Amino acid sequence: MLIIEVTNPREVVRQRIGSLGERLIGRVVDPEAQVEKALIQELETAFREFGIEARIVSVQGPQLIGRQQLELPIQVREDREVRLNEY
């Protein structure tokens, strides 16, 4: 199992939407959700190319505490299964 924490979602969104949209970050745009959605799309494409079946889940709530602990109060934002043979 992999856990990927995006540590700079605001900066990523800021680069994508420019200075005008920067004022919307946190009000209208959830930077974490936007970056995670883009990453899920890229992962899904890469997994299909490598023949990997997986379940990718975007959740809100877990917090990494240092290097040794992970708190897990979670709320699922998006759940997608990558299958090679879709019927």
PDB file of N, CA and C in Angstrom:
ATOM      1  N   MET A   1       0.851  -1.180   0.000  1.00  0.00           N
ATOM      2  CA  MET A   1       0.000   0.000   0.000  1.00  0.00           C
ATOM      3  C   MET A   1       0.891   1.236   0.000  1.00  0.00           C
ATOM      4  N   LEU A   2       0.508   2.200  -0.779  1.00  0.00           N
ATOM      5  CA  LEU A   2       1.223   3.467  -0.831  1.00  0.00           C
ATOM      6  C   LEU A   2       0.375   4.562  -0.202  1.00  0.00           C
ATOM      7  N   ILE A   3       1.028   5.458   0.483  1.00  0.00           N
ATOM      8  CA  ILE A   3       0.374   6.673   0.952  1.00  0.00           C
ATOM      9  C   ILE A   3       1.201   7.824   0.417  1.00  0.00           C
ATOM     10  N   ILE A   4       0.550   8.711  -0.313  1.00  0.00           N
ATOM     11  CA  ILE A   4       1.235   9.872  -0.888  1.00  0.00           C
ATOM     12  C   ILE A   4       0.616  11.117  -0.281  1.00  0.00           C
ATOM     13  N   GLU A   5       1.427  11.904   0.391  1.00  0.00           N
ATOM     14  CA  GLU A   5       0.953  13.171   0.944  1.00  0.00           C
ATOM     15  C   GLU A   5       1.487  14.296   0.067  1.00  0.00           C
ATOM     16  N   VAL A   6       0.596  15.046  -0.541  1.00  0.00           N
ATOM     17  CA  VAL A   6       1.009  16.206  -1.325  1.00  0.00           C
ATOM     18  C   VAL A   6       1.205  17.345  -0.338  1.00  0.00           C
ATOM     19  N   THR A   7       2.428  17.829  -0.251  1.00  0.00           N
ATOM     20  CA  THR A   7       2.748  18.824   0.778  1.00  0.00           C
ATOM     21  C   THR A   7       2.665  20.263   0.290  1.00  0.00           C
ATOM     22  N   ASN A   8       2.427  20.470  -1.004  1.00  0.00           N
ATOM     23  CA  ASN A   8       2.334  21.839  -1.527  1.00  0.00           C
ATOM     24  C   ASN A   8       1.134  22.039  -2.456  1.00  0.00           C
ATOM     25  N   PRO A   9      -0.070  21.591  -2.075  1.00  0.00           N
ATOM     26  CA  PRO A   9      -1.196  21.713  -3.002  1.00  0.00           C
ATOM     27  C   PRO A   9      -1.551  23.152  -3.355  1.00  0.00           C
ATOM     28  N   ARG A  10      -1.418  24.073  -2.428  1.00  0.00           N
ATOM     29  CA  ARG A  10      -1.753  25.473  -2.719  1.00  0.00           C
ATOM     30  C   ARG A  10      -0.834  26.048  -3.796  1.00  0.00           C
ATOM     31  N   GLU A  11       0.456  25.717  -3.711  1.00  0.00           N
ATOM     32  CA  GLU A  11       1.402  26.222  -4.702  1.00  0.00           C
ATOM     33  C   GLU A  11       1.130  25.619  -6.082  1.00  0.00           C
ATOM     34  N   VAL A  12       0.776  24.334  -6.113  1.00  0.00           N
ATOM     35  CA  VAL A  12       0.477  23.680  -7.382  1.00  0.00           C
ATOM     36  C   VAL A  12      -0.734  24.337  -8.036  1.00  0.00           C
ATOM     37  N   VAL A  13      -1.791  24.541  -7.263  1.00  0.00           N
ATOM     38  CA  VAL A  13      -2.999  25.178  -7.805  1.00  0.00           C
ATOM     39  C   VAL A  13      -2.691  26.614  -8.212  1.00  0.00           C
ATOM     40  N   ARG A  14      -1.904  27.315  -7.418  1.00  0.00           N
ATOM     41  CA  ARG A  14      -1.539  28.699  -7.729  1.00  0.00           C
ATOM     42  C   ARG A  14      -0.809  28.768  -9.075  1.00  0.00           C
ATOM     43  N   GLN A  15       0.086  27.820  -9.336  1.00  0.00           N
ATOM     44  CA  GLN A  15       0.813  27.794 -10.608  1.00  0.00           C
ATOM     45  C   GLN A  15      -0.130  27.527 -11.769  1.00  0.00           C
ATOM     46  N   ARG A  16      -1.156  26.721 -11.539  1.00  0.00           N
ATOM     47  CA  ARG A  16      -2.069  26.341 -12.618  1.00  0.00           C
ATOM     48  C   ARG A  16      -3.094  27.422 -12.943  1.00  0.00           C
ATOM     49  N   ILE A  17      -3.556  28.157 -11.924  1.00  0.00           N
ATOM     50  CA  ILE A  17      -4.648  29.100 -12.181  1.00  0.00           C
ATOM     51  C   ILE A  17      -4.204  30.555 -12.201  1.00  0.00           C
ATOM     52  N   GLY A  18      -2.962  30.844 -11.848  1.00  0.00           N
ATOM     53  CA  GLY A  18      -2.432  32.196 -11.941  1.00  0.00           C
ATOM     54  C   GLY A  18      -2.796  33.078 -10.773  1.00  0.00           C
ATOM     55  N   SER A  19      -2.354  34.324 -10.849  1.00  0.00           N
ATOM     56  CA  SER A  19      -2.503  35.249  -9.733  1.00  0.00           C
ATOM     57  C   SER A  19      -3.949  35.680  -9.498  1.00  0.00           C
ATOM     58  N   LEU A  20      -4.739  35.777 -10.559  1.00  0.00           N
ATOM     59  CA  LEU A  20      -6.145  36.160 -10.394  1.00  0.00           C
ATOM     60  C   LEU A  20      -6.899  35.101  -9.605  1.00  0.00           C
ATOM     61  N   GLY A  21      -6.704  33.851  -9.961  1.00  0.00           N
ATOM     62  CA  GLY A  21      -7.375  32.760  -9.262  1.00  0.00           C
ATOM     63  C   GLY A  21      -6.826  32.480  -7.885  1.00  0.00           C
ATOM     64  N   GLU A  22      -5.654  33.028  -7.587  1.00  0.00           N
ATOM     65  CA  GLU A  22      -5.020  32.787  -6.294  1.00  0.00           C
ATOM     66  C   GLU A  22      -5.921  33.206  -5.134  1.00  0.00           C
ATOM     67  N   ARG A  23      -6.701  34.234  -5.336  1.00  0.00           N
ATOM     68  CA  ARG A  23      -7.596  34.712  -4.278  1.00  0.00           C
ATOM     69  C   ARG A  23      -8.722  33.731  -3.975  1.00  0.00           C
ATOM     70  N   LEU A  24      -9.001  32.835  -4.928  1.00  0.00           N
ATOM     71  CA  LEU A  24     -10.078  31.862  -4.739  1.00  0.00           C
ATOM     72  C   LEU A  24      -9.633  30.628  -3.951  1.00  0.00           C
ATOM     73  N   ILE A  25      -8.318  30.425  -3.856  1.00  0.00           N
ATOM     74  CA  ILE A  25      -7.803  29.234  -3.176  1.00  0.00           C
ATOM     75  C   ILE A  25      -8.288  29.236  -1.726  1.00  0.00           C
ATOM     76  N   GLY A  26      -8.903  28.150  -1.338  1.00  0.00           N
ATOM     77  CA  GLY A  26      -9.407  28.016   0.023  1.00  0.00           C
ATOM     78  C   GLY A  26     -10.841  28.489   0.184  1.00  0.00           C
ATOM     79  N   ARG A  27     -11.328  29.299  -0.742  1.00  0.00           N
ATOM     80  CA  ARG A  27     -12.711  29.777  -0.676  1.00  0.00           C
ATOM     81  C   ARG A  27     -13.591  28.959  -1.602  1.00  0.00           C
ATOM     82  N   VAL A  28     -13.236  28.958  -2.871  1.00  0.00           N
ATOM     83  CA  VAL A  28     -14.013  28.242  -3.875  1.00  0.00           C
ATOM     84  C   VAL A  28     -13.305  26.950  -4.276  1.00  0.00           C
ATOM     85  N   VAL A  29     -11.983  27.004  -4.336  1.00  0.00           N
ATOM     86  CA  VAL A  29     -11.177  25.878  -4.793  1.00  0.00           C
ATOM     87  C   VAL A  29     -10.541  25.183  -3.600  1.00  0.00           C
ATOM     88  N   ASP A  30     -10.732  23.872  -3.494  1.00  0.00           N
ATOM     89  CA  ASP A  30     -10.052  23.073  -2.473  1.00  0.00           C
ATOM     90  C   ASP A  30      -8.764  22.569  -3.112  1.00  0.00           C
ATOM     91  N   PRO A  31      -7.620  23.168  -2.773  1.00  0.00           N
ATOM     92  CA  PRO A  31      -6.383  22.813  -3.465  1.00  0.00           C
ATOM     93  C   PRO A  31      -6.001  21.347  -3.314  1.00  0.00           C
ATOM     94  N   GLU A  32      -6.189  20.777  -2.154  1.00  0.00           N
ATOM     95  CA  GLU A  32      -5.853  19.364  -1.961  1.00  0.00           C
ATOM     96  C   GLU A  32      -6.691  18.474  -2.866  1.00  0.00           C
ATOM     97  N   ALA A  33      -7.980  18.714  -2.910  1.00  0.00           N
ATOM     98  CA  ALA A  33      -8.876  17.897  -3.732  1.00  0.00           C
ATOM     99  C   ALA A  33      -8.552  18.049  -5.214  1.00  0.00           C
ATOM    100  N   GLN A  34      -8.239  19.257  -5.653  1.00  0.00           N
ATOM    101  CA  GLN A  34      -7.925  19.490  -7.068  1.00  0.00           C
ATOM    102  C   GLN A  34      -6.642  18.770  -7.481  1.00  0.00           C
ATOM    103  N   VAL A  35      -5.614  18.868  -6.635  1.00  0.00           N
ATOM    104  CA  VAL A  35      -4.343  18.208  -6.947  1.00  0.00           C
ATOM    105  C   VAL A  35      -4.514  16.696  -6.896  1.00  0.00           C
ATOM    106  N   GLU A  36      -5.239  16.200  -5.908  1.00  0.00           N
ATOM    107  CA  GLU A  36      -5.473  14.759  -5.806  1.00  0.00           C
ATOM    108  C   GLU A  36      -6.241  14.237  -7.009  1.00  0.00           C
ATOM    109  N   LYS A  37      -7.224  14.981  -7.480  1.00  0.00           N
ATOM    110  CA  LYS A  37      -8.000  14.559  -8.640  1.00  0.00           C
ATOM    111  C   LYS A  37      -7.101  14.439  -9.877  1.00  0.00           C
ATOM    112  N   ALA A  38      -6.213  15.412 -10.066  1.00  0.00           N
ATOM    113  CA  ALA A  38      -5.281  15.368 -11.195  1.00  0.00           C
ATOM    114  C   ALA A  38      -4.315  14.197 -11.055  1.00  0.00           C
ATOM    115  N   LEU A  39      -3.830  13.959  -9.850  1.00  0.00           N
ATOM    116  CA  LEU A  39      -2.918  12.830  -9.621  1.00  0.00           C
ATOM    117  C   LEU A  39      -3.606  11.499  -9.866  1.00  0.00           C
ATOM    118  N   ILE A  40      -4.844  11.377  -9.443  1.00  0.00           N
ATOM    119  CA  ILE A  40      -5.596  10.136  -9.669  1.00  0.00           C
ATOM    120  C   ILE A  40      -5.716   9.860 -11.161  1.00  0.00           C
ATOM    121  N   GLN A  41      -5.999  10.883 -11.930  1.00  0.00           N
ATOM    122  CA  GLN A  41      -6.120  10.715 -13.385  1.00  0.00           C
ATOM    123  C   GLN A  41      -4.799  10.237 -13.980  1.00  0.00           C
ATOM    124  N   GLU A  42      -3.697  10.847 -13.551  1.00  0.00           N
ATOM    125  CA  GLU A  42      -2.377  10.453 -14.055  1.00  0.00           C
ATOM    126  C   GLU A  42      -2.016   9.034 -13.613  1.00  0.00           C
ATOM    127  N   LEU A  43      -2.312   8.702 -12.355  1.00  0.00           N
ATOM    128  CA  LEU A  43      -2.033   7.348 -11.862  1.00  0.00           C
ATOM    129  C   LEU A  43      -2.848   6.313 -12.624  1.00  0.00           C
ATOM    130  N   GLU A  44      -4.107   6.610 -12.865  1.00  0.00           N
ATOM    131  CA  GLU A  44      -4.967   5.676 -13.589  1.00  0.00           C
ATOM    132  C   GLU A  44      -4.389   5.393 -14.986  1.00  0.00           C
ATOM    133  N   THR A  45      -3.966   6.432 -15.671  1.00  0.00           N
ATOM    134  CA  THR A  45      -3.371   6.263 -17.001  1.00  0.00           C
ATOM    135  C   THR A  45      -2.099   5.427 -16.928  1.00  0.00           C
ATOM    136  N   ALA A  46      -1.227   5.746 -15.984  1.00  0.00           N
ATOM    137  CA  ALA A  46       0.029   5.009 -15.847  1.00  0.00           C
ATOM    138  C   ALA A  46      -0.227   3.552 -15.463  1.00  0.00           C
ATOM    139  N   PHE A  47      -1.169   3.311 -14.560  1.00  0.00           N
ATOM    140  CA  PHE A  47      -1.475   1.938 -14.138  1.00  0.00           C
ATOM    141  C   PHE A  47      -1.970   1.110 -15.308  1.00  0.00           C
ATOM    142  N   ARG A  48      -2.842   1.684 -16.116  1.00  0.00           N
ATOM    143  CA  ARG A  48      -3.345   0.962 -17.282  1.00  0.00           C
ATOM    144  C   ARG A  48      -2.202   0.604 -18.236  1.00  0.00           C
ATOM    145  N   GLU A  49      -1.294   1.539 -18.448  1.00  0.00           N
ATOM    146  CA  GLU A  49      -0.163   1.295 -19.342  1.00  0.00           C
ATOM    147  C   GLU A  49       0.737   0.173 -18.826  1.00  0.00           C
ATOM    148  N   PHE A  50       0.879   0.051 -17.513  1.00  0.00           N
ATOM    149  CA  PHE A  50       1.736  -0.977 -16.915  1.00  0.00           C
ATOM    150  C   PHE A  50       0.983  -2.270 -16.618  1.00  0.00           C
ATOM    151  N   GLY A  51      -0.323  -2.295 -16.888  1.00  0.00           N
ATOM    152  CA  GLY A  51      -1.102  -3.497 -16.623  1.00  0.00           C
ATOM    153  C   GLY A  51      -1.404  -3.700 -15.142  1.00  0.00           C
ATOM    154  N   ILE A  52      -1.456  -2.623 -14.393  1.00  0.00           N
ATOM    155  CA  ILE A  52      -1.703  -2.691 -12.947  1.00  0.00           C
ATOM    156  C   ILE A  52      -3.178  -2.446 -12.671  1.00  0.00           C
ATOM    157  N   GLU A  53      -3.791  -3.342 -11.908  1.00  0.00           N
ATOM    158  CA  GLU A  53      -5.139  -3.107 -11.409  1.00  0.00           C
ATOM    159  C   GLU A  53      -4.999  -2.587  -9.989  1.00  0.00           C
ATOM    160  N   ALA A  54      -5.778  -1.582  -9.651  1.00  0.00           N
ATOM    161  CA  ALA A  54      -5.639  -0.961  -8.335  1.00  0.00           C
ATOM    162  C   ALA A  54      -6.920  -0.262  -7.937  1.00  0.00           C
ATOM    163  N   ARG A  55      -6.986   0.090  -6.697  1.00  0.00           N
ATOM    164  CA  ARG A  55      -8.061   0.939  -6.192  1.00  0.00           C
ATOM    165  C   ARG A  55      -7.389   2.189  -5.647  1.00  0.00           C
ATOM    166  N   ILE A  56      -7.769   3.328  -6.164  1.00  0.00           N
ATOM    167  CA  ILE A  56      -7.198   4.606  -5.752  1.00  0.00           C
ATOM    168  C   ILE A  56      -8.275   5.349  -4.975  1.00  0.00           C
ATOM    169  N   VAL A  57      -7.983   5.730  -3.748  1.00  0.00           N
ATOM    170  CA  VAL A  57      -8.964   6.385  -2.895  1.00  0.00           C
ATOM    171  C   VAL A  57      -8.415   7.725  -2.427  1.00  0.00           C
ATOM    172  N   SER A  58      -9.141   8.776  -2.678  1.00  0.00           N
ATOM    173  CA  SER A  58      -8.792  10.102  -2.174  1.00  0.00           C
ATOM    174  C   SER A  58      -9.607  10.329  -0.910  1.00  0.00           C
ATOM    175  N   VAL A  59      -8.923  10.588   0.196  1.00  0.00           N
ATOM    176  CA  VAL A  59      -9.616  10.757   1.467  1.00  0.00           C
ATOM    177  C   VAL A  59      -9.201  12.068   2.117  1.00  0.00           C
ATOM    178  N   GLN A  60     -10.072  12.548   2.955  1.00  0.00           N
ATOM    179  CA  GLN A  60      -9.792  13.754   3.731  1.00  0.00           C
ATOM    180  C   GLN A  60      -9.695  13.334   5.186  1.00  0.00           C
ATOM    181  N   GLY A  61      -8.690  13.793   5.876  1.00  0.00           N
ATOM    182  CA  GLY A  61      -8.612  13.517   7.300  1.00  0.00           C
ATOM    183  C   GLY A  61      -7.305  12.970   7.814  1.00  0.00           C
ATOM    184  N   PRO A  62      -6.666  11.984   7.137  1.00  0.00           N
ATOM    185  CA  PRO A  62      -5.429  11.432   7.708  1.00  0.00           C
ATOM    186  C   PRO A  62      -4.347  12.489   7.836  1.00  0.00           C
ATOM    187  N   GLN A  63      -3.592  12.388   8.872  1.00  0.00           N
ATOM    188  CA  GLN A  63      -2.490  13.309   9.119  1.00  0.00           C
ATOM    189  C   GLN A  63      -1.240  12.516   9.443  1.00  0.00           C
ATOM    190  N   LEU A  64      -0.142  12.816   8.761  1.00  0.00           N
ATOM    191  CA  LEU A  64       1.139  12.233   9.112  1.00  0.00           C
ATOM    192  C   LEU A  64       1.694  13.034  10.278  1.00  0.00           C
ATOM    193  N   ILE A  65       2.111  12.310  11.305  1.00  0.00           N
ATOM    194  CA  ILE A  65       2.686  12.958  12.480  1.00  0.00           C
ATOM    195  C   ILE A  65       4.130  12.505  12.568  1.00  0.00           C
ATOM    196  N   GLY A  66       5.021  13.371  12.176  1.00  0.00           N
ATOM    197  CA  GLY A  66       6.434  13.005  12.125  1.00  0.00           C
ATOM    198  C   GLY A  66       6.654  11.899  11.113  1.00  0.00           C
ATOM    199  N   ARG A  67       7.549  10.970  11.455  1.00  0.00           N
ATOM    200  CA  ARG A  67       7.854   9.861  10.555  1.00  0.00           C
ATOM    201  C   ARG A  67       7.289   8.546  11.064  1.00  0.00           C
ATOM    202  N   GLN A  68       6.690   8.545  12.231  1.00  0.00           N
ATOM    203  CA  GLN A  68       6.314   7.291  12.861  1.00  0.00           C
ATOM    204  C   GLN A  68       4.816   7.051  13.000  1.00  0.00           C
ATOM    205  N   GLN A  69       3.993   8.084  12.894  1.00  0.00           N
ATOM    206  CA  GLN A  69       2.566   7.912  13.161  1.00  0.00           C
ATOM    207  C   GLN A  69       1.696   8.491  12.045  1.00  0.00           C
ATOM    208  N   LEU A  70       0.536   7.854  11.903  1.00  0.00           N
ATOM    209  CA  LEU A  70      -0.464   8.301  10.950  1.00  0.00           C
ATOM    210  C   LEU A  70      -1.812   8.277  11.653  1.00  0.00           C
ATOM    211  N   GLU A  71      -2.471   9.428  11.760  1.00  0.00           N
ATOM    212  CA  GLU A  71      -3.821   9.487  12.311  1.00  0.00           C
ATOM    213  C   GLU A  71      -4.804   9.231  11.189  1.00  0.00           C
ATOM    214  N   LEU A  72      -5.875   8.463  11.446  1.00  0.00           N
ATOM    215  CA  LEU A  72      -6.761   8.040  10.374  1.00  0.00           C
ATOM    216  C   LEU A  72      -8.242   8.392  10.513  1.00  0.00           C
ATOM    217  N   PRO A  73      -8.623   9.563  10.954  1.00  0.00           N
ATOM    218  CA  PRO A  73     -10.036   9.926  10.845  1.00  0.00           C
ATOM    219  C   PRO A  73     -10.286  10.342   9.400  1.00  0.00           C
ATOM    220  N   ILE A  74     -10.953   9.502   8.593  1.00  0.00           N
ATOM    221  CA  ILE A  74     -11.024   9.771   7.161  1.00  0.00           C
ATOM    222  C   ILE A  74     -12.441   9.979   6.645  1.00  0.00           C
ATOM    223  N   GLN A  75     -12.523  10.745   5.592  1.00  0.00           N
ATOM    224  CA  GLN A  75     -13.744  10.936   4.824  1.00  0.00           C
ATOM    225  C   GLN A  75     -13.349  10.733   3.364  1.00  0.00           C
ATOM    226  N   VAL A  76     -13.993   9.799   2.682  1.00  0.00           N
ATOM    227  CA  VAL A  76     -13.646   9.491   1.296  1.00  0.00           C
ATOM    228  C   VAL A  76     -14.140  10.603   0.382  1.00  0.00           C
ATOM    229  N   ARG A  77     -13.231  11.159  -0.425  1.00  0.00           N
ATOM    230  CA  ARG A  77     -13.589  12.187  -1.408  1.00  0.00           C
ATOM    231  C   ARG A  77     -13.841  11.557  -2.769  1.00  0.00           C
ATOM    232  N   GLU A  78     -13.016  10.586  -3.127  1.00  0.00           N
ATOM    233  CA  GLU A  78     -13.154   9.942  -4.432  1.00  0.00           C
ATOM    234  C   GLU A  78     -12.604   8.536  -4.328  1.00  0.00           C
ATOM    235  N   ASP A  79     -13.251   7.613  -5.005  1.00  0.00           N
ATOM    236  CA  ASP A  79     -12.843   6.207  -4.982  1.00  0.00           C
ATOM    237  C   ASP A  79     -12.944   5.694  -6.412  1.00  0.00           C
ATOM    238  N   ARG A  80     -11.843   5.226  -6.951  1.00  0.00           N
ATOM    239  CA  ARG A  80     -11.842   4.772  -8.332  1.00  0.00           C
ATOM    240  C   ARG A  80     -11.070   3.463  -8.434  1.00  0.00           C
ATOM    241  N   GLU A  81     -11.646   2.508  -9.139  1.00  0.00           N
ATOM    242  CA  GLU A  81     -10.950   1.259  -9.387  1.00  0.00           C
ATOM    243  C   GLU A  81     -10.406   1.277 -10.798  1.00  0.00           C
ATOM    244  N   VAL A  82      -9.180   0.816 -10.950  1.00  0.00           N
ATOM    245  CA  VAL A  82      -8.544   0.717 -12.264  1.00  0.00           C
ATOM    246  C   VAL A  82      -8.593  -0.754 -12.654  1.00  0.00           C
ATOM    247  N   ARG A  83      -9.322  -1.068 -13.671  1.00  0.00           N
ATOM    248  CA  ARG A  83      -9.440  -2.451 -14.175  1.00  0.00           C
ATOM    249  C   ARG A  83      -8.942  -2.476 -15.611  1.00  0.00           C
ATOM    250  N   LEU A  84      -8.292  -3.559 -15.951  1.00  0.00           N
ATOM    251  CA  LEU A  84      -7.767  -3.677 -17.312  1.00  0.00           C
ATOM    252  C   LEU A  84      -8.842  -4.067 -18.299  1.00  0.00           C
ATOM    253  N   ASN A  85      -9.760  -4.915 -17.890  1.00  0.00           N
ATOM    254  CA  ASN A  85     -10.835  -5.367 -18.776  1.00  0.00           C
ATOM    255  C   ASN A  85     -12.161  -4.858 -18.254  1.00  0.00           C
ATOM    256  N   GLU A  86     -12.588  -3.719 -18.747  1.00  0.00           N
ATOM    257  CA  GLU A  86     -13.890  -3.189 -18.328  1.00  0.00           C
ATOM    258  C   GLU A  86     -14.957  -3.726 -19.249  1.00  0.00           C
ATOM    259  N   TYR A  87     -16.059  -4.168 -18.680  1.00  0.00           N
ATOM    260  CA  TYR A  87     -17.145  -4.776 -19.458  1.00  0.00           C
ATOM    261  C   TYR A  87     -18.214  -3.784 -19.747  1.00  0.00           C
TER     262      TYR A  87
END
